[in-house]
CSV table of C-alpha atoms and ligand atoms in Angstrom, one decimal:
chain,number,residue,atom,x,y,z
A,83,MET,CA,0.0,0.0,0.0
A,84,ALA,CA,1.0,3.6,-0.4
A,85,LEU,CA,1.2,5.2,3.1
A,86,VAL,CA,2.0,8.6,4.6
A,87,VAL,CA,3.5,8.8,8.1
A,88,LEU,CA,3.1,12.3,9.4
A,89,GLY,CA,5.7,13.1,12.0
A,90,GLY,CA,7.7,10.4,10.2
A,91,GLU,CA,11.0,11.7,11.5
A,92,GLY,CA,9.8,11.7,15.2
A,93,PHE,CA,10.3,9.0,17.8
A,94,LEU,CA,7.2,7.0,17.1
A,95,GLY,CA,6.9,8.0,13.4
A,96,ARG,CA,10.4,6.7,12.6
A,97,ASN,CA,9.8,3.3,14.4
A,98,LEU,CA,6.4,3.0,12.7
A,99,THR,CA,7.9,3.7,9.3
A,100,SER,CA,10.4,0.9,9.7
A,101,VAL,CA,7.7,-1.6,10.6
A,102,LEU,CA,5.5,-0.5,7.7
A,103,ARG,CA,8.4,-0.7,5.2
A,104,ARG,CA,9.4,-4.2,6.6
A,105,LYS,CA,5.8,-5.2,5.7
A,106,GLY,CA,6.3,-4.1,2.1
A,107,HIS,CA,4.5,-0.8,2.1
A,108,VAL,CA,5.7,2.3,0.3
A,109,VAL,CA,6.0,5.0,3.0
A,110,ALA,CA,6.4,8.7,2.6
A,111,GLN,CA,7.7,10.2,5.9
A,112,MET,CA,6.4,13.7,6.2
A,113,SER,CA,7.1,16.6,8.7
A,114,ARG,CA,8.1,20.2,8.5
A,115,ARG,CA,11.7,19.0,7.9
A,116,THR,CA,10.5,17.4,4.6
A,117,GLY,CA,8.4,20.5,3.7
A,118,VAL,CA,5.0,19.5,5.0
A,119,ASP,CA,3.5,21.8,7.7
A,120,LEU,CA,0.3,20.5,9.2
A,121,THR,CA,-0.6,24.0,10.5
A,122,ASP,CA,-0.9,25.0,6.9
A,123,LEU,CA,-3.9,23.5,5.1
A,124,SER,CA,-2.5,24.0,1.6
A,125,SER,CA,0.8,22.3,2.6
A,126,ILE,CA,-0.9,19.1,3.9
A,127,LYS,CA,-3.5,19.1,1.1
A,128,SER,CA,-1.0,19.2,-1.7
A,129,CYS,CA,1.1,16.5,0.0
A,130,LEU,CA,-1.9,14.1,0.2
A,131,ALA,CA,-3.0,15.0,-3.3
A,132,ARG,CA,0.5,14.1,-4.6
A,133,GLU,CA,1.0,10.9,-2.5
A,134,ARG,CA,-2.6,9.6,-2.9
A,135,PRO,CA,-2.1,7.3,0.2
A,136,ASP,CA,-4.3,4.4,1.2
A,137,ALA,CA,-3.6,5.3,4.8
A,138,VAL,CA,-2.3,8.2,6.8
A,139,PHE,CA,-0.6,7.5,10.1
A,140,ASN,CA,-0.7,10.7,12.1
A,141,CYS,CA,2.3,10.8,14.4
A,142,ALA,CA,2.8,14.6,14.1
A,143,ALA,CA,2.3,16.6,17.2
A,144,HIS,CA,3.4,19.7,19.0
A,145,VAL,CA,4.5,18.0,22.1
A,146,GLY,CA,7.0,18.4,25.0
A,147,SER,CA,7.4,17.8,28.7
A,148,ILE,CA,4.6,18.4,31.2
A,149,HIS,CA,6.3,21.6,32.2
A,150,TYR,CA,6.5,22.7,28.6
A,151,VAL,CA,2.8,21.9,27.9
A,152,MET,CA,1.7,23.9,31.0
A,153,GLU,CA,3.9,26.9,30.1
A,154,ASN,CA,2.7,26.9,26.5
A,155,ALA,CA,-0.9,25.7,27.0
A,156,ALA,CA,-2.5,28.0,24.5
A,157,VAL,CA,0.0,27.4,21.7
A,158,VAL,CA,0.0,23.6,22.3
A,159,ALA,CA,-3.8,23.4,22.2
A,160,HIS,CA,-4.0,25.7,19.2
A,161,ASP,CA,-1.3,24.0,17.1
A,162,ASN,CA,-2.5,20.4,17.8
A,163,MET,CA,-6.1,21.3,17.1
A,164,GLN,CA,-5.2,23.2,14.0
A,165,MET,CA,-3.1,20.3,12.8
A,166,ALA,CA,-6.1,17.9,13.3
A,167,ILE,CA,-8.5,20.3,11.6
A,168,ASN,CA,-6.2,20.6,8.6
A,169,LEU,CA,-5.5,16.9,8.4
A,170,TYR,CA,-9.2,15.9,8.3
A,171,ARG,CA,-10.1,18.6,5.8
A,172,ALA,CA,-7.2,17.7,3.6
A,173,VAL,CA,-8.1,14.0,3.7
A,174,ALA,CA,-11.7,14.7,2.9
A,175,GLU,CA,-10.7,16.9,-0.1
A,176,ALA,CA,-7.6,15.2,-1.4
A,177,CYS,CA,-7.8,11.4,-0.5
A,178,PRO,CA,-11.2,10.5,1.0
A,179,GLN,CA,-10.3,6.8,0.5
A,180,ALA,CA,-7.5,7.0,3.0
A,181,HIS,CA,-7.7,5.3,6.4
A,182,VAL,CA,-6.4,7.7,9.1
A,183,VAL,CA,-4.7,6.1,12.1
A,184,ASN,CA,-4.0,8.2,15.2
A,185,PRO,CA,-2.0,7.4,18.4
A,186,LEU,CA,-3.8,9.2,21.2
A,187,SER,CA,-1.9,9.5,24.5
A,188,ASN,CA,-3.5,7.9,27.6
A,189,CYS,CA,-3.0,11.2,29.4
A,190,SER,CA,-6.3,12.0,27.8
A,191,TYR,CA,-8.0,9.7,30.3
A,192,PRO,CA,-9.6,11.4,33.3
A,193,GLY,CA,-6.9,12.5,35.7
A,194,ASP,CA,-8.2,10.5,38.6
A,195,ALA,CA,-8.6,7.2,36.7
A,196,ASP,CA,-6.3,4.4,37.9
A,197,ILE,CA,-7.6,1.8,35.4
A,198,HIS,CA,-7.9,3.2,32.0
A,199,TYR,CA,-11.0,1.5,30.7
A,200,GLU,CA,-12.3,2.8,27.3
A,201,PRO,CA,-15.9,3.3,28.2
A,202,ASP,CA,-14.8,5.7,30.9
A,203,TRP,CA,-12.4,7.7,28.6
A,204,LEU,CA,-14.4,10.9,28.5
A,205,LYS,CA,-16.0,10.6,31.9
A,206,GLY,CA,-14.0,13.3,33.7
A,207,GLU,CA,-11.3,15.9,33.0
A,208,PRO,CA,-7.7,15.1,32.2
A,209,HIS,CA,-5.2,16.0,34.8
A,210,HIS,CA,-4.7,19.7,35.0
A,211,SER,CA,-0.9,19.4,34.1
A,212,VAL,CA,-1.8,18.0,30.6
A,213,PHE,CA,-5.1,19.8,30.1
A,214,ALA,CA,-4.0,21.4,26.8
A,215,TYR,CA,-2.4,18.4,25.2
A,216,ALA,CA,-5.0,15.8,26.4
A,217,ASN,CA,-7.9,17.8,25.2
A,218,ALA,CA,-6.3,18.3,21.8
A,219,LYS,CA,-6.2,14.5,21.7
A,220,ARG,CA,-9.9,14.2,22.6
A,221,PHE,CA,-10.6,16.8,19.9
A,222,ILE,CA,-9.0,14.5,17.3
A,223,TYR,CA,-11.6,11.9,18.2
A,224,VAL,CA,-14.4,14.5,17.8
A,225,LEU,CA,-13.2,15.4,14.3
A,226,ALA,CA,-12.7,11.7,13.4
A,227,ARG,CA,-16.2,10.9,14.4
A,228,CYS,CA,-17.8,13.8,12.6
A,229,TYR,CA,-15.8,13.2,9.4
A,230,ARG,CA,-16.8,9.5,9.6
A,231,GLU,CA,-20.5,10.5,9.9
A,232,GLN,CA,-20.6,13.2,7.3
A,233,PHE,CA,-18.0,12.1,4.7
A,234,GLY,CA,-17.3,8.4,5.5
A,235,ILE,CA,-13.6,9.1,6.3
A,236,ARG,CA,-12.3,6.0,8.1
A,237,THR,CA,-10.2,6.4,11.3
A,238,THR,CA,-8.7,4.1,13.8
A,239,ASN,CA,-7.8,5.7,17.1
A,240,PHE,CA,-5.4,4.0,19.6
A,241,LEU,CA,-4.9,5.0,23.2
A,242,VAL,CA,-1.2,4.6,23.8
A,243,PRO,CA,0.6,4.4,27.2
A,244,ASN,CA,3.8,6.4,27.8
A,245,ALA,CA,6.4,5.1,25.4
A,246,PHE,CA,10.1,4.3,25.5
A,247,GLY,CA,12.5,2.6,23.2
A,248,VAL,CA,15.2,2.9,20.5
A,249,GLY,CA,15.2,6.4,18.9
A,250,ASP,CA,13.7,8.2,21.9
A,251,HIS,CA,14.8,11.7,22.5
A,252,LEU,CA,18.2,12.3,24.2
A,253,ASP,CA,17.0,15.4,26.0
A,254,THR,CA,15.4,14.3,29.3
A,255,SER,CA,13.0,17.1,29.1
A,256,ARG,CA,11.4,15.3,26.1
A,257,THR,CA,11.4,11.8,27.4
A,258,HIS,CA,9.0,9.9,29.7
A,259,ALA,CA,10.1,8.3,33.0
A,260,ILE,CA,11.8,5.1,31.7
A,261,SER,CA,14.0,6.7,29.1
A,262,GLY,CA,14.7,9.6,31.5
A,263,MET,CA,15.8,7.1,34.2
A,264,ILE,CA,18.0,5.3,31.6
A,265,VAL,CA,19.7,8.5,30.6
A,266,ARG,CA,20.3,9.6,34.2
A,267,MET,CA,21.7,6.2,35.2
A,268,ILE,CA,24.1,5.9,32.3
A,269,THR,CA,25.2,9.5,33.1
A,270,ALA,CA,25.6,8.5,36.8
A,271,LYS,CA,27.7,5.5,35.9
A,272,ARG,CA,30.0,7.5,33.6
A,273,ARG,CA,30.4,10.1,36.4
A,274,GLY,CA,31.1,7.3,39.0
A,275,ASP,CA,28.2,8.3,41.2
A,276,GLN,CA,27.9,5.8,44.1
A,277,ARG,CA,24.2,6.4,44.6
A,278,PHE,CA,21.3,6.8,42.1
A,279,GLU,CA,18.2,8.7,43.2
A,280,VAL,CA,14.8,7.3,42.2
A,281,TRP,CA,12.0,9.7,42.8
A,282,GLY,CA,9.4,8.3,45.3
A,283,SER,CA,9.1,5.0,47.1
A,284,GLY,CA,9.4,2.8,44.0
A,285,ARG,CA,6.1,1.1,44.8
A,286,PRO,CA,3.7,2.6,42.3
A,287,VAL,CA,2.8,0.3,39.3
A,288,ARG,CA,2.8,1.9,35.9
A,289,GLU,CA,2.1,0.5,32.4
A,290,TRP,CA,4.6,1.4,29.7
A,291,GLY,CA,4.6,1.0,25.9
A,292,TYR,CA,7.7,-0.3,24.2
A,293,VAL,CA,7.9,1.6,20.9
A,294,ASP,CA,8.3,-1.6,18.8
A,295,ASP,CA,5.0,-2.9,20.2
A,296,ILE,CA,3.2,0.3,19.6
A,297,ALA,CA,4.4,0.6,16.1
A,298,GLU,CA,3.6,-3.0,15.3
A,299,ILE,CA,0.1,-2.7,16.7
A,300,MET,CA,-0.6,0.5,14.9
A,301,SER,CA,0.5,-1.1,11.6
A,302,ARG,CA,-2.2,-3.8,12.2
A,303,ALA,CA,-4.9,-1.2,11.9
A,304,LEU,CA,-4.6,-1.9,8.1
A,305,GLU,CA,-5.5,-5.6,8.8
A,306,LEU,CA,-8.6,-5.0,10.9
A,307,ASP,CA,-12.0,-5.8,9.3
A,308,GLU,CA,-13.3,-2.3,10.2
A,309,ASP,CA,-12.0,1.1,11.4
A,310,LEU,CA,-12.3,2.0,15.1
A,311,VAL,CA,-13.2,5.6,15.6
A,312,TYR,CA,-13.9,5.2,19.3
A,313,PRO,CA,-10.4,4.5,20.5
A,314,VAL,CA,-9.0,1.2,21.7
A,315,ASN,CA,-6.2,0.9,24.3
A,316,ILE,CA,-2.9,-0.6,23.4
A,317,ALA,CA,-2.9,-2.5,26.6
A,318,GLN,CA,-1.5,-5.3,28.7
A,319,ASN,CA,-3.5,-4.5,31.8
A,320,ARG,CA,-0.3,-4.9,33.8
A,321,GLY,CA,2.6,-2.7,34.6
A,322,ALA,CA,5.8,-2.8,36.5
A,323,THR,CA,6.6,-1.1,39.8
A,324,ILE,CA,9.0,1.8,39.5
A,325,SER,CA,11.5,-0.2,41.6
A,326,GLU,CA,11.3,-3.2,39.2
A,327,SER,CA,12.0,-0.8,36.2
A,328,ALA,CA,14.8,0.8,38.1
A,329,GLU,CA,16.4,-2.6,39.0
A,330,ALA,CA,16.0,-3.7,35.3
A,331,ILE,CA,17.8,-0.5,34.2
A,332,LYS,CA,20.5,-1.0,36.8
A,333,THR,CA,21.2,-4.5,35.5
A,334,ALA,CA,21.2,-3.4,31.9
A,335,VAL,CA,23.4,-0.5,32.5
A,336,ALA,CA,25.6,-2.5,34.9
A,337,TYR,CA,25.4,0.4,37.3
A,338,PRO,CA,27.6,-0.6,40.3
A,339,GLY,CA,26.1,1.9,42.8
A,340,GLU,CA,23.0,1.6,45.0
A,341,LEU,CA,19.5,2.7,44.2
A,342,TRP,CA,18.2,5.3,46.7
A,343,PHE,CA,14.4,5.7,46.8
A,344,ASN,CA,13.8,9.4,47.8
A,345,THR,CA,10.4,9.4,49.5
A,346,GLN,CA,10.4,13.2,49.6
A,347,TYR,CA,8.9,12.9,46.1
A,348,GLU,CA,5.2,12.0,46.0
A,349,ASP,CA,4.2,8.6,44.6
A,350,GLY,CA,0.9,9.6,42.9
A,351,ALA,CA,-1.6,6.8,42.3
A,352,ALA,CA,-0.7,3.3,43.5
A,353,ARG,CA,-1.5,1.7,40.1
A,354,LYS,CA,-2.1,3.1,36.7
A,355,VAL,CA,-2.7,0.5,33.9
A,356,LEU,CA,-4.8,0.2,30.8
A,357,ASP,CA,-7.6,-2.3,30.6
A,358,ASP,CA,-6.9,-4.9,27.8
A,359,THR,CA,-10.4,-6.4,27.3
A,360,HIS,CA,-11.1,-4.8,24.0
A,361,PHE,CA,-7.5,-5.1,22.8
A,362,ARG,CA,-7.4,-8.8,23.4
A,363,LYS,CA,-10.6,-9.3,21.4
A,364,LEU,CA,-9.0,-7.5,18.5
A,365,PHE,CA,-5.5,-9.0,18.8
A,366,PRO,CA,-5.9,-12.2,20.8
A,367,THR,CA,-2.5,-13.7,20.0
A,368,TYR,CA,-0.4,-10.6,20.3
A,369,ARG,CA,2.6,-11.1,22.6
A,370,PHE,CA,4.3,-7.9,24.0
A,371,ILE,CA,8.0,-7.7,24.3
A,372,ASP,CA,9.1,-8.5,27.8
A,373,HIS,CA,9.7,-5.3,29.9
A,374,ALA,CA,13.2,-6.2,30.9
A,375,GLU,CA,14.2,-7.1,27.3
A,376,ALA,CA,12.7,-3.8,26.1
A,377,ILE,CA,14.8,-1.9,28.7
A,378,ARG,CA,17.9,-3.8,27.6
A,379,ARG,CA,17.4,-2.8,24.0
A,380,THR,CA,16.7,0.8,25.0
A,381,VAL,CA,19.8,1.0,27.2
A,382,ALA,CA,22.0,-0.3,24.4
A,383,TYR,CA,20.6,2.4,22.1
A,384,TYR,CA,21.3,5.2,24.7
A,385,GLU,CA,24.8,3.9,25.5
A,386,SER,CA,25.8,4.4,21.9
A,387,ALA,CA,23.7,7.5,21.2
A,388,LEU,CA,24.5,9.6,24.3
A,389,PRO,CA,27.6,11.7,23.8
A,390,VAL,CA,30.2,10.9,26.5
A,391,SER,CA,30.5,14.6,27.2
A,392,SER,CA,26.9,14.5,28.5
A,393,SER,CA,28.2,12.7,31.7
B,87,LIG,N1,6.2,9.2,22.9
B,87,LIG,C1,5.2,8.7,23.7
B,87,LIG,O1,5.4,8.3,24.8
B,87,LIG,C2,3.8,8.7,23.2
B,87,LIG,C3,2.8,8.0,23.9
B,87,LIG,C4,1.5,8.0,23.4
B,87,LIG,C5,1.2,8.7,22.3
B,87,LIG,N2,2.1,9.4,21.6
B,87,LIG,C6,1.7,10.1,20.5
B,87,LIG,O2,2.5,9.8,19.3
B,87,LIG,C7,2.6,11.0,18.5
B,87,LIG,C8,4.1,11.2,18.2
B,87,LIG,O3,4.8,11.3,19.5
B,87,LIG,P1,6.4,11.3,19.5
B,87,LIG,O4,6.8,11.0,20.8
B,87,LIG,O5,6.9,10.5,18.3
B,87,LIG,O6,6.7,12.9,19.2
B,87,LIG,P2,8.0,13.5,18.5
B,87,LIG,O7,9.2,12.7,18.6
B,87,LIG,O8,8.1,14.9,19.1
B,87,LIG,O9,7.6,13.7,17.0
B,87,LIG,C9,6.6,14.6,16.6
B,87,LIG,C10,6.7,14.8,15.1
B,87,LIG,O10,5.8,15.7,14.7
B,87,LIG,C11,6.3,16.6,13.6
B,87,LIG,N3,5.6,17.9,13.7
B,87,LIG,C12,5.5,18.7,14.7
B,87,LIG,N4,4.8,19.8,14.3
B,87,LIG,C13,4.5,19.6,13.0
B,87,LIG,C14,3.8,20.3,12.0
B,87,LIG,N5,3.3,21.6,12.2
B,87,LIG,N6,3.6,19.8,10.7
B,87,LIG,C15,4.2,18.6,10.4
B,87,LIG,N7,4.8,17.8,11.3
B,87,LIG,C16,5.0,18.3,12.6
B,87,LIG,C17,7.8,16.7,14.1
B,87,LIG,O11,8.7,16.9,13.0
B,87,LIG,P3,9.1,18.4,12.5
B,87,LIG,O12,9.6,19.2,13.7
B,87,LIG,O13,10.2,18.2,11.4
B,87,LIG,O14,7.9,19.0,11.9
B,87,LIG,C18,8.1,15.3,14.6
B,87,LIG,O15,8.5,14.4,13.5
B,87,LIG,C19,2.0,12.1,19.3
B,87,LIG,O16,0.7,12.4,18.8
B,87,LIG,C20,1.9,11.6,20.7
B,87,LIG,O17,0.9,12.2,21.5
B,87,LIG,C21,3.4,9.4,22.0
């Protein structure tokens, strides 16, 4: 198939492009770096008219750390909503046959939800710290549903947990907790630190998404019998405690010092995982990569990608 991956040079987009190419698809990777700006309708429309894709994977976003999203709430909300508006209008006008596939972050669940269960997705506000970004993700669903109803545009929306993996950002202000901890522990080892600080008690359970799994599952949207406008979790319904993840990183990094759990930091919810009931119905035989193995691969990537001067 002919495919477009928007944000194709980003963390998720690059991994997704590799999976799609391995499966034999012809993929155009698009972003501002390759001359396509989603905040400009004519730019995305002429791209889609030229590529005439069978599917558009939308990994483009104006995204950053929680701090960044709070500081730039209006711009983040505006840009991401504008990008979604332009995308759907361009698809409807230039390639209405294309199937749109969106990764929606699970931060768009209600802020107080411990188990992320799809029927409860919109039953409460997202956490105030991600208000702008999370609501922009919900807005994608609104557009997808309306374009499905009025113009028959097909969309599959996935709700995706915090990701980590090969190709993740080197700057810790752009990474989620697992990659951030890997970068900090490699740096601590290079510096010869005797003690590594883990924020909080280490007891909370969190579900993570290894980027290879996310990319593989997103690619399977093309194999489903029908599109899924109402989103489905990419889910295992199980996570790891922060201390299990920290220990796995310590082993993979061969960090010789001790882990120190600093309980001055708040733990937050005891357990946050995504319900996998719907996911298992769709992909009953899918086997996720083991968490410790995913951490080993990510550590190997960071050990070669991180400049030694960063320590
Ligand atoms: N990483 C995660 O943990 C995670 C988890 C769940 C869901 N997701 C979702 O997956 C998507 C991708 O995340 P990511 O982590 O891969 O982000 P990323 O590495 O920052 O990639 C974002 C991409 O979007 C492109 N982009 C930004 N503004 C654009 C514009 N105006 N026009 C065209 N392209 C633009 C960027 O390239 P240019 O700067 O060259 O334009 C970049 O390639 C997001 O929607 C995110 O919410 C990510």
